[in-house]
């Protein structure tokens, strides 16, 4: 039997049982659709995170107490001003070092109020990180050295407190203390559901006084180039460890952060892919089941075809193609559904979704493979029927 | 092919294994079907008629004895080789027609040619010619449920003959038809037997149907108990196939 003929016979058989074929395909549609959507979400998230980490600036080194890994809790900092001076000495330039003291605080202006991250920082922050001020100006070295009560607002803080009004020169109250707004950041947007524009920068010295502490939480150091970054990190960690012998410190690069985030997203994507895989498996079992029913229902037809000269492999091929047709049509519909849902998600919601050709090709390949794997047993059963027995069946 | 024999059976037996017990259905049958013959096989239920038809039609293999179909010994043939042999040599007509219900008369007739690998055009041309031969040119596009019983059986006969087989095996071809329609089908078979030279062998319960055949074989308990004889001699050398009535 020619292959084209076998395809036609298989297609006819599917058309003869439209509802049943449709329901069987639905399993494949859902499974393949889920794979395409989940891979798109995983890829989109990864792309976004990568863009954000890279968007921080280049050749960055983040220095924090404790260890940076998936299963370590953040450590409480015992770093202070003298450690900062030491780090600046190693880095060789104050402009290469940023620092932060972070605390969650209520910020109020008139009747409006917002809970935000308060960061005590140096004036060097925009030189280390890529951070644009949209209106007004950033902190100056004098602001830091004299502990001025001035603040630079994240764009969402400014919008919440002042709406359309210009916040520059206005007063805000942080933890009961009045500050003057001198600048507003350009918006950064959301990242993994977190509003990155919900923060307020004030001079480190002012923050320390406000929070009644001497500590700093973390440093960020900008290395002159990619080659020196690892040595710089080792030197800083060694110096900090010398100064605090019973504590651990970590210096991580952007690559390492991306690695950790990649691990997290990898595990997440793997779990989701496994769930999608299960639904593909269930779809495949459904195909197998329906094909066995189909073979049983059409035993007389099989007997007749054999009597007329169909070889076992002609019969087997007919049923195998029927199974493959079921799964590939289901797979194509699933791809269409997955692509549509991914594009809609990317267009209509802040959740990132990026389609990749390999995931679509993979989904199609898996659809064909499921048809072959789950079609083989029913096809073999059909091909091995005894023509005499098959002809007599009712 | 060897000589004149389309099918040659020498001491053929077929035993079915039922729960480990061998049940003999055919106990040594020697028979030659010559080209162009018209034979009726009669006998009570369970006499082995159907088993004989299945063996002669290459649907089944004998447990013992020698069976040659179209000059080829079936011993040791694979299912695929048997399928090829059936397609090349045998046409089947069944009591219940066995047409594909969602398929037109034309495509039903063309079905055996699918397994010969002929092009769709050639299949249709040959099927259309065959439908014309059985007087159904006006029913080419009809589906089986749009045809009467007699018409359905004529479609089935066209399907059996479209491959130009040496032998047409018909199992109770009139069993599902009323008398007048059955008679018309028999007349068609007789006419095709004469005109096309195809050997026809039909199994029947009906004495009247059997009486129309030139050669009659009666079976009982898995054996041939009488054979009115063949026109031509088979190579079996058995006395029962020598003389024609």
Coordinates of C-alpha atoms in Angstrom, one line a residue, chain B:
Chain B
X1 CA 1.2 -22.3 -12.5
X2 CA 1.5 -26.0 -13.0
X3 CA -0.9 -27.5 -15.5
X4 CA -4.5 -26.6 -15.3
X5 CA -5.0 -26.5 -11.6
X6 CA -5.8 -23.2 -10.0
X7 CA -5.8 -24.8 -6.6
X8 CA -4.6 -28.2 -5.6
X9 CA -5.1 -29.8 -2.2
X10 CA -3.6 -33.2 -1.4
X11 CA -4.7 -34.9 1.9
X12 CA -5.1 -31.5 3.5
X13 CA -6.1 -31.5 7.2
X14 CA -6.8 -28.7 9.6
X15 CA -7.0 -29.1 13.3
X16 CA -7.9 -26.3 15.7
X17 CA -6.4 -26.2 19.2
X18 CA -9.2 -25.5 21.7
X19 CA -8.0 -25.4 25.3
X20 CA -5.1 -27.6 24.4
X21 CA -7.3 -30.2 22.8
X22 CA -7.0 -30.7 19.1
X23 CA -10.4 -30.4 17.3
X24 CA -10.2 -31.7 13.7
X25 CA -12.2 -29.5 11.3
X26 CA -10.8 -31.1 8.1
X27 CA -9.6 -34.7 8.1
X28 CA -7.7 -35.1 4.9
X29 CA -9.2 -33.6 1.8
X30 CA -7.8 -34.1 -1.7
X31 CA -9.2 -31.8 -4.3
X32 CA -8.3 -29.9 -7.5
X33 CA -9.9 -26.8 -8.7
X34 CA -9.3 -26.4 -12.4
X35 CA -9.3 -23.1 -14.2
X36 CA -12.8 -22.0 -15.3
X37 CA -14.6 -24.6 -13.2
X38 CA -17.9 -23.9 -11.5
X39 CA -18.2 -25.8 -8.3
X40 CA -20.7 -25.9 -5.4
X41 CA -19.7 -27.2 -2.0
X42 CA -22.6 -28.4 0.1
X43 CA -22.8 -30.1 3.5
X44 CA -24.3 -29.6 7.0
X45 CA -23.0 -27.0 9.5
X46 CA -19.7 -28.1 11.0
X47 CA -18.9 -30.4 8.0
X48 CA -15.8 -28.4 7.3
X49 CA -17.0 -26.3 4.3
X50 CA -15.9 -23.0 5.7
X51 CA -12.6 -24.4 6.9
X52 CA -12.0 -25.7 3.4
X53 CA -12.9 -22.3 1.8
X54 CA -10.5 -20.6 4.2
X55 CA -7.7 -23.0 3.2
X56 CA -8.4 -22.8 -0.5
X57 CA -8.6 -19.0 -0.2
X58 CA -5.2 -18.8 1.5
X59 CA -6.6 -17.3 4.6
X60 CA -5.4 -20.2 6.7
X61 CA -2.7 -22.8 6.6
X62 CA -3.3 -26.6 6.7
X63 CA -2.1 -28.5 9.7
X64 CA -0.9 -31.3 7.4
X65 CA -1.1 -32.2 3.7
X66 CA 0.0 -30.2 0.7
X67 CA -1.8 -27.1 -0.6
X68 CA -0.9 -25.3 -3.8
X69 CA -2.6 -22.0 -4.7
X70 CA -2.0 -20.6 -8.1
X71 CA 0.8 -23.1 -8.5
X72 CA 2.5 -22.1 -5.2
X73 CA 2.9 -24.3 -2.2
X74 CA 1.6 -22.4 0.8
X75 CA 3.8 -24.3 3.3
X76 CA 6.1 -21.9 5.1
X77 CA 4.7 -18.8 3.5
X78 CA 4.7 -15.7 5.8
X79 CA 1.5 -13.8 6.4
X80 CA 2.7 -11.1 4.0
X81 CA 3.4 -13.7 1.3
X82 CA 0.0 -15.3 1.9
X83 CA -1.6 -11.8 1.6
X84 CA 0.2 -11.3 -1.7
X85 CA -1.0 -14.7 -2.9
X86 CA -4.6 -14.0 -2.0
X87 CA -4.4 -10.6 -3.8
X88 CA -3.0 -12.2 -6.9
X89 CA -5.1 -15.4 -7.1
X90 CA -8.3 -15.3 -5.1
X91 CA -11.5 -13.2 -5.1
X92 CA -13.8 -13.4 -2.1
X93 CA -17.5 -13.0 -1.9
X94 CA -19.1 -13.1 1.5
X95 CA -22.6 -13.8 2.7
X96 CA -22.8 -10.5 4.5
X97 CA -21.1 -8.6 1.6
X98 CA -18.4 -7.1 3.8
X99 CA -18.4 -3.7 2.1
X100 CA -16.8 -0.7 3.7
X101 CA -19.8 1.3 4.8
X102 CA -18.5 4.9 4.5
X103 CA -17.0 4.2 1.1
X104 CA -18.5 4.5 -2.4
X105 CA -19.2 1.5 -4.6
X106 CA -16.3 2.6 -6.8
X107 CA -13.8 2.8 -4.0
X108 CA -15.0 -0.5 -2.5
X109 CA -14.4 -2.2 -5.8
X110 CA -11.0 -0.5 -6.1
X111 CA -9.9 -1.6 -2.6
X112 CA -8.0 -4.8 -3.5
X113 CA -6.0 -2.8 -6.1
X114 CA -4.7 -0.5 -3.3
X115 CA -2.7 -3.5 -2.0
X116 CA -1.2 -3.9 -5.5
X117 CA 0.2 -0.4 -5.4
X118 CA -1.6 0.8 -8.5
X119 CA -2.1 4.5 -9.0
X120 CA -5.5 6.0 -7.9
X121 CA -6.4 6.7 -11.5
X122 CA -5.8 3.1 -12.7
X123 CA -7.6 1.7 -9.7
X124 CA -10.7 3.8 -10.5
X125 CA -10.6 3.0 -14.1
X126 CA -10.5 -0.7 -13.5
X127 CA -13.1 -0.5 -10.8
X128 CA -15.4 1.5 -13.0
X129 CA -15.0 -1.1 -15.8
X130 CA -15.8 -3.9 -13.3
X131 CA -18.9 -2.1 -12.0
X132 CA -20.0 -1.8 -15.5
X133 CA -19.6 -5.6 -16.0
X134 CA -21.9 -6.3 -13.1
X135 CA -24.4 -3.7 -14.3
X136 CA -23.9 -1.0 -11.7
X137 CA -22.4 1.8 -13.7
X138 CA -25.2 4.1 -12.5
X139 CA -24.4 3.3 -8.8
X140 CA -20.6 4.2 -8.9
X141 CA -20.8 7.0 -6.3
X142 CA -23.4 5.3 -4.0
X143 CA -22.5 4.1 -0.6
X144 CA -23.5 0.6 0.5
X145 CA -26.5 1.9 2.6
X146 CA -27.8 3.5 -0.5
X147 CA -27.8 0.2 -2.4
X148 CA -30.2 -2.8 -2.2
X149 CA -28.9 -6.2 -1.0
X150 CA -28.6 -7.5 -4.5
X151 CA -26.7 -4.4 -5.6
X152 CA -24.4 -4.7 -2.6
X153 CA -23.6 -8.3 -3.5
X154 CA -22.9 -7.3 -7.0
X155 CA -20.5 -4.6 -5.8
X156 CA -18.8 -7.3 -3.8
X157 CA -18.6 -9.6 -6.8
X158 CA -17.0 -6.7 -8.8
X159 CA -14.5 -6.2 -6.0
X160 CA -13.7 -9.9 -6.0
X161 CA -13.1 -9.9 -9.8
X162 CA -11.3 -6.5 -10.2
X163 CA -7.9 -8.2 -9.5
X164 CA -8.6 -10.8 -12.3
X165 CA -8.2 -13.7 -9.9
X166 CA -8.0 -17.4 -11.0
X167 CA -10.6 -18.4 -8.5
X168 CA -13.6 -16.7 -7.0
X169 CA -14.6 -18.1 -3.6
X170 CA -18.2 -17.3 -2.6
X171 CA -19.4 -18.2 0.9
X172 CA -23.2 -18.4 0.9
X173 CA -23.4 -15.5 -1.6
X174 CA -27.2 -15.7 -1.7
X175 CA -27.7 -16.3 2.0
X176 CA -28.8 -12.8 2.8
X177 CA -30.8 -12.2 -0.4
X178 CA -34.4 -13.0 -1.3
X179 CA -35.0 -15.7 -3.9
X180 CA -35.3 -13.5 -6.9
X181 CA -32.3 -11.3 -6.1
X182 CA -30.3 -14.4 -5.2
X183 CA -31.1 -15.9 -8.5
X184 CA -30.0 -12.8 -10.3
X185 CA -26.7 -12.9 -8.4
X186 CA -26.2 -16.6 -9.3
X187 CA -26.9 -15.8 -12.9
X188 CA -24.3 -13.0 -12.8
X189 CA -21.7 -15.4 -11.3
X190 CA -22.5 -18.0 -13.9
X191 CA -22.2 -15.4 -16.7
X192 CA -18.9 -14.1 -15.3
X193 CA -17.6 -17.7 -15.0
X194 CA -18.3 -18.3 -18.7
X195 CA -17.3 -14.9 -20.0
X196 CA -14.2 -14.2 -17.8
X197 CA -13.1 -17.8 -17.4
X198 CA -12.7 -17.4 -13.7
X199 CA -13.2 -20.5 -11.6
X200 CA -16.1 -20.1 -9.2
X201 CA -16.5 -22.1 -6.1
X202 CA -19.4 -21.4 -3.9
X203 CA -20.4 -22.8 -0.5
X204 CA -24.1 -23.2 0.1
X205 CA -26.8 -24.8 2.2
X206 CA -29.3 -24.5 -0.6
X207 CA -29.7 -27.6 -2.7
X208 CA -31.3 -25.6 -5.6
X209 CA -28.3 -23.3 -5.7
X210 CA -25.9 -26.2 -5.7
X211 CA -27.8 -28.0 -8.4
X212 CA -27.0 -25.2 -10.8
X213 CA -23.3 -25.9 -10.5
X214 CA -21.6 -28.3 -13.0
X215 CA -19.6 -29.9 -10.2
X216 CA -20.9 -30.6 -6.7
X217 CA -18.9 -31.5 -3.7
X218 CA -20.6 -32.8 -0.6
X219 CA -18.9 -32.7 2.8
X220 CA -19.5 -34.3 6.1
X221 CA -17.4 -34.5 9.3
X222 CA -14.4 -32.9 7.7
X223 CA -14.3 -35.1 4.6
X224 CA -15.5 -35.1 1.0
X225 CA -18.2 -37.7 0.8
X226 CA -19.0 -37.1 -2.8
X227 CA -17.7 -35.2 -5.8
X228 CA -19.4 -35.2 -9.1
X229 CA -16.0 -34.5 -10.6
X230 CA -14.0 -32.0 -12.5
X231 CA -13.7 -31.4 -16.2
X232 CA -10.0 -31.6 -16.1
X233 CA -7.8 -33.9 -14.1
X234 CA -5.9 -32.7 -11.2
X235 CA -2.5 -34.1 -10.3
X236 CA -3.7 -35.5 -7.1
X237 CA -4.3 -38.9 -8.7
X238 CA -7.5 -39.4 -6.6
X239 CA -10.3 -41.2 -8.3
X240 CA -12.9 -38.7 -7.0
X241 CA -11.8 -35.9 -9.2
X242 CA -11.6 -37.6 -12.6
X243 CA -15.0 -37.7 -14.1
X244 CA -17.4 -35.0 -15.0
X245 CA -21.1 -35.6 -14.8

